[in-house]
PDB file of C-alpha atoms in Angstrom:
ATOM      1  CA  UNK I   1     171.497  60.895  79.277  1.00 43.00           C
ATOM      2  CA  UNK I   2     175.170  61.938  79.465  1.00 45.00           C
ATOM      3  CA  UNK I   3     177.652  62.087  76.804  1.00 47.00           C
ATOM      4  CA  UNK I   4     180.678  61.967  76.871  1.00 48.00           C
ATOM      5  CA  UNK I   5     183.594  63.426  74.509  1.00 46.00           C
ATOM      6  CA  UNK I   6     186.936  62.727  73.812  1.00 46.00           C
ATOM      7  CA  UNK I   7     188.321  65.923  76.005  1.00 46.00           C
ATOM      8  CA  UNK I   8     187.254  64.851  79.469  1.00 53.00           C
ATOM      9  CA  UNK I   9     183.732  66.731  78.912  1.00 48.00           C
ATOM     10  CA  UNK I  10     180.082  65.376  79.830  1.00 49.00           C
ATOM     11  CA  UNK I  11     177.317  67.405  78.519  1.00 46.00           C
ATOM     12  CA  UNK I  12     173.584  66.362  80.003  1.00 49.00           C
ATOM     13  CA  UNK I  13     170.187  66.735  78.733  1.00 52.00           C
ATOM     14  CA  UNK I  14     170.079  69.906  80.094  1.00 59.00           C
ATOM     15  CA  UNK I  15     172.908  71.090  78.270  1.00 61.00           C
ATOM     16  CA  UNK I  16     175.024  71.771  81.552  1.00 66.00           C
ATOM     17  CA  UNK I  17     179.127  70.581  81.262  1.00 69.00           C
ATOM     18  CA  UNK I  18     180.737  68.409  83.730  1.00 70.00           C
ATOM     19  CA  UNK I  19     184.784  68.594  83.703  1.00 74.00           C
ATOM     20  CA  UNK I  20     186.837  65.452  84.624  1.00 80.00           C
ATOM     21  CA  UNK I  21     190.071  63.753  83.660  1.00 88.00           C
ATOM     22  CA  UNK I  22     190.391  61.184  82.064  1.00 93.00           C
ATOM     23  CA  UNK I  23     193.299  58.648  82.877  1.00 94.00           C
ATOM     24  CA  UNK I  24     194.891  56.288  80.475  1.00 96.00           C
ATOM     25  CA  UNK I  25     193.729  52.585  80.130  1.00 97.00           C
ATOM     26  CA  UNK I  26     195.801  51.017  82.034  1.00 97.00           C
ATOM     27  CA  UNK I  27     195.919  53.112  84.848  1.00 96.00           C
ATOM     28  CA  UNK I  28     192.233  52.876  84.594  1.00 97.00           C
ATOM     29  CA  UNK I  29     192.069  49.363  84.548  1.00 97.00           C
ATOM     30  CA  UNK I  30     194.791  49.216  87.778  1.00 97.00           C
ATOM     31  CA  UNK I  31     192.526  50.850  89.917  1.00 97.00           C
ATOM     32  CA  UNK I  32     189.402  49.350  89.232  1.00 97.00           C
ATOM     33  CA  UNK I  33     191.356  46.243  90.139  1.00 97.00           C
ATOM     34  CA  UNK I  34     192.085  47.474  93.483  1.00 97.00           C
ATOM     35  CA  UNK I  35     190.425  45.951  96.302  1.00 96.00           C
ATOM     36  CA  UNK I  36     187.240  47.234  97.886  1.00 96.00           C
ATOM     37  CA  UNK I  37     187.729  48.644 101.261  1.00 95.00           C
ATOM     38  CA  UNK I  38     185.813  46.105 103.356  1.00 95.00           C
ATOM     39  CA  UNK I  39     184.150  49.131 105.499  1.00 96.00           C
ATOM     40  CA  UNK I  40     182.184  49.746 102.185  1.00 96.00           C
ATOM     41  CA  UNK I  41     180.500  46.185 102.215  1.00 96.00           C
ATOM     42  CA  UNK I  42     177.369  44.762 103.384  1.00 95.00           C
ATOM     43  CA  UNK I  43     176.398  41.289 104.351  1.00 94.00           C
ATOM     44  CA  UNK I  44     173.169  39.377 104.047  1.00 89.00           C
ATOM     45  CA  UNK I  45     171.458  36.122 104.960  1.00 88.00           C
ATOM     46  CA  UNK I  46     170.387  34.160 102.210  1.00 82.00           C
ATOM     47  CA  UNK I  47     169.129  31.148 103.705  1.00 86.00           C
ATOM     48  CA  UNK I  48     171.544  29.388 105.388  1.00 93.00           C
ATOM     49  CA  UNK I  49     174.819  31.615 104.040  1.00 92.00           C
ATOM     50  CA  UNK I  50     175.682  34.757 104.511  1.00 92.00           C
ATOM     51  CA  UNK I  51     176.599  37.059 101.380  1.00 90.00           C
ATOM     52  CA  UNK I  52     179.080  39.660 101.276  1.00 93.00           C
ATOM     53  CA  UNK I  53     178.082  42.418  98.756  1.00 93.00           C
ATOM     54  CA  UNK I  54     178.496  46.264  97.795  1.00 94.00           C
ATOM     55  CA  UNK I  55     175.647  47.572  96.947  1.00 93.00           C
ATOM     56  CA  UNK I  56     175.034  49.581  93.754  1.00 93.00           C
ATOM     57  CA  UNK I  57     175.487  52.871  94.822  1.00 95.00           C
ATOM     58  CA  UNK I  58     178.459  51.872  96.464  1.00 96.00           C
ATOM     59  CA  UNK I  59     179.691  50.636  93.131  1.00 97.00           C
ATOM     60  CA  UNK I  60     178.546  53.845  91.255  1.00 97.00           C
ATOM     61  CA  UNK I  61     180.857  55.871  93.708  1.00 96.00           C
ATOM     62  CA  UNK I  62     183.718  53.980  93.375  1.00 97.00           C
ATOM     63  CA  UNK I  63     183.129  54.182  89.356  1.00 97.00           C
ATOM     64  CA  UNK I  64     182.827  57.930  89.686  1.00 95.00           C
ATOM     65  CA  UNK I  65     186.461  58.036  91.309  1.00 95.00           C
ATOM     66  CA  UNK I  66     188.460  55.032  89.634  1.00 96.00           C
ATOM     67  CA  UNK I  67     187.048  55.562  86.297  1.00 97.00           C
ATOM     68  CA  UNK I  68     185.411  59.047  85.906  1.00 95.00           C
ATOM     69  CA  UNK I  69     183.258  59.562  82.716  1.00 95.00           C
ATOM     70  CA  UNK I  70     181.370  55.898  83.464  1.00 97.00           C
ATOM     71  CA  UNK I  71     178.414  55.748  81.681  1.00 96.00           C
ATOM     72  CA  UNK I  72     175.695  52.475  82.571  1.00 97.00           C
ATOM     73  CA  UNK I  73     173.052  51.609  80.006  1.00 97.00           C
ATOM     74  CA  UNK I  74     170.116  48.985  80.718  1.00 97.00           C
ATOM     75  CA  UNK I  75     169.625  47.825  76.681  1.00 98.00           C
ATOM     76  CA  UNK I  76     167.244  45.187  77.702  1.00 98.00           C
ATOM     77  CA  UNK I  77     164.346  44.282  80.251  1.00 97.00           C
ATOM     78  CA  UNK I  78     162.056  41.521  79.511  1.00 97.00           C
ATOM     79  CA  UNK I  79     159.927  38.685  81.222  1.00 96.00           C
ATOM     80  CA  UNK I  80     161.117  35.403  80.689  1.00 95.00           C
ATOM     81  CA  UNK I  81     159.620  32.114  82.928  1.00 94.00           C
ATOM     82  CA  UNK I  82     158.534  34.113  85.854  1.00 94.00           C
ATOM     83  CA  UNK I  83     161.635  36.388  86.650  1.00 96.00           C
ATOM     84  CA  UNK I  84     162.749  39.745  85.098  1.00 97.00           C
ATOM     85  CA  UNK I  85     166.309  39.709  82.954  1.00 98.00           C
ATOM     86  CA  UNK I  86     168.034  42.843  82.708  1.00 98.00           C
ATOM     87  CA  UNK I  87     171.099  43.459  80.038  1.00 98.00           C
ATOM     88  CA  UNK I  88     172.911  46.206  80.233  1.00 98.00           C
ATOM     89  CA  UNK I  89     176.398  48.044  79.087  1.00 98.00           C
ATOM     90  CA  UNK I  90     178.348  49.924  81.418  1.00 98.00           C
ATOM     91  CA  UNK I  91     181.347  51.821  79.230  1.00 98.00           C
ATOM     92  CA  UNK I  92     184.190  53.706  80.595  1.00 98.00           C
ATOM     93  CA  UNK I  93     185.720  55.930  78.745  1.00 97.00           C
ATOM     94  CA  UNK I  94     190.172  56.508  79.037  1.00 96.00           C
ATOM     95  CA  UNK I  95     192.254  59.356  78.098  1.00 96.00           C
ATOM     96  CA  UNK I  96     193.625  57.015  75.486  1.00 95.00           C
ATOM     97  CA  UNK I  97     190.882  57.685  73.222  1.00 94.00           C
ATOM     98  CA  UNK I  98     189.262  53.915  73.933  1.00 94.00           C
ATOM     99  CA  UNK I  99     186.056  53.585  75.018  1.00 97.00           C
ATOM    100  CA  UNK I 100     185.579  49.994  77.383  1.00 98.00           C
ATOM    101  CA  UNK I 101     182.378  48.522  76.678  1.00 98.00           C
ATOM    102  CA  UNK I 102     181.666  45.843  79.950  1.00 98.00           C
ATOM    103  CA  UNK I 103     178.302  43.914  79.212  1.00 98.00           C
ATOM    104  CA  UNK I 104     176.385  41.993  81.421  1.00 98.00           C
ATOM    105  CA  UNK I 105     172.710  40.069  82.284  1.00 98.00           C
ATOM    106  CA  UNK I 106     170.922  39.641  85.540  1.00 97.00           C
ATOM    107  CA  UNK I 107     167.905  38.115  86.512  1.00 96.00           C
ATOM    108  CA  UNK I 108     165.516  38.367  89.749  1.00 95.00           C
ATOM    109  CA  UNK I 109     162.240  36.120  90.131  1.00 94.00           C
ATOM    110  CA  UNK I 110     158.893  38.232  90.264  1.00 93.00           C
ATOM    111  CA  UNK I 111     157.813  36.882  93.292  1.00 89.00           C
ATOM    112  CA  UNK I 112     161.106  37.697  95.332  1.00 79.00           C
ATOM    113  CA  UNK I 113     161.894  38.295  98.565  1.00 79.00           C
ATOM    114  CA  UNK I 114     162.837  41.854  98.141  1.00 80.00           C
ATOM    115  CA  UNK I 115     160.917  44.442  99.135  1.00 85.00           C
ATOM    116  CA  UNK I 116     162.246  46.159  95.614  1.00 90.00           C
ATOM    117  CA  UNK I 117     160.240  45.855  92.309  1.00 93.00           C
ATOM    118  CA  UNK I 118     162.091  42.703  90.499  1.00 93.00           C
ATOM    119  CA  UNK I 119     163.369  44.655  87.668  1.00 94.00           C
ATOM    120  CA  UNK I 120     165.387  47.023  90.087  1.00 94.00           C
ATOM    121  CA  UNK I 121     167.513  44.507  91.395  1.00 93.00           C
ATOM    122  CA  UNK I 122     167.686  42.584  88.764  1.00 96.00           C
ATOM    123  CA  UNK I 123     169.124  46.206  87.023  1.00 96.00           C
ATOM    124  CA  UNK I 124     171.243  46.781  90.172  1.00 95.00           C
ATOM    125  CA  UNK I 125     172.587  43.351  90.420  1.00 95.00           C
ATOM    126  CA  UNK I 126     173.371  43.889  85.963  1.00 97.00           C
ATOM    127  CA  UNK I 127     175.545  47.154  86.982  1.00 97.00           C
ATOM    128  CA  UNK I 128     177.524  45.244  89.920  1.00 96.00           C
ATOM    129  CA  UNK I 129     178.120  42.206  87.684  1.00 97.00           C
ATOM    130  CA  UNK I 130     179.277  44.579  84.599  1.00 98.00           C
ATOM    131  CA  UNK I 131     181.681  46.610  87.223  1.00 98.00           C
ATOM    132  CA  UNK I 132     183.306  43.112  88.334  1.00 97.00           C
ATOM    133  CA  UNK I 133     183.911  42.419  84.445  1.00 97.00           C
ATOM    134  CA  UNK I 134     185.733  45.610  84.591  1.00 97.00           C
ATOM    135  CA  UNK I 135     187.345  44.223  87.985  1.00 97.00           C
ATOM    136  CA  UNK I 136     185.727  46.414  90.405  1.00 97.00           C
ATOM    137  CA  UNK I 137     184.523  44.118  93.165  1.00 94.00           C
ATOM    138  CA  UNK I 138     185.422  41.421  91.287  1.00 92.00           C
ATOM    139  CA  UNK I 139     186.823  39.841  94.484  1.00 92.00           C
ATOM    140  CA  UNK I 140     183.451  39.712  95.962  1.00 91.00           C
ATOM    141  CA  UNK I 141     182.465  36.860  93.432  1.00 85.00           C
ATOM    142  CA  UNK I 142     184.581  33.768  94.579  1.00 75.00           C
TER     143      UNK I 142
END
């Protein structure tokens, strides 16, 4: 777990520091806005359409550079009628002193396609939806 303080510091578990600036809110929240390079996309068949995506780690880079200090929390993971839900809270912290708290929920049958345990993409898909609410990729969702 990281934590972040109000100087541009995280400290881990391990009690190492990590230095970065923070940037005011709005500036923040400008280049979050910004575009994703296509060249960092992906595309995928889903039956008869094909989906354009980033993928999560994509998304986790592009946090660590337009909003450094991100922090993603999965608060929830339960069963419900045969698929996974994941909730979770991705926050982003500004040199502004606020703290911007992006929530979101994702689900993924149990018996998916994916060759990935249910609960990880559902988790994955949770962090990309939470990072458009912020407006990172929120192009991508049409």
């Amino acid at each position: 777990m990281l934590k972040t303080s109000s100087n541009g510091t995280q400290a881990s578990s391990s009690g190492v520091a990590i230095k970065f600036a923070l940037r005011p809110t709005a500036e923040t929240l400008a280049d979050l806005s910004r575009p994703i390079d296509p060249r960092h996309l992906k595309t995928r068949k889903q039956g008869n359409t094909t989906l354009t995506y980033c993928p999560w780690n994509t998304i986790a880079r592009h946090l660590h550079h337009r909003a450094p200090g991100w922090c993603w929390e999965v608060q929830s993971v339960q069963e419900v009628g045969g698929a996974v839900v994941v909730t979770g809270r991705l926050t982003i912290p500004t040199a502004d002193g606020d703290l911007l708290h992006y929530s979101a929920v994702a689900s993924e049958p149990l018996e998916s396609a994916s060759k990935a345990p249910a609960a990880e993409v559902a988790a994955s898909s949770c962090l990309r939806r939470a990072a458009a609410l912020a407006g990172l990729g929120l192009e991508l969702w049409g």
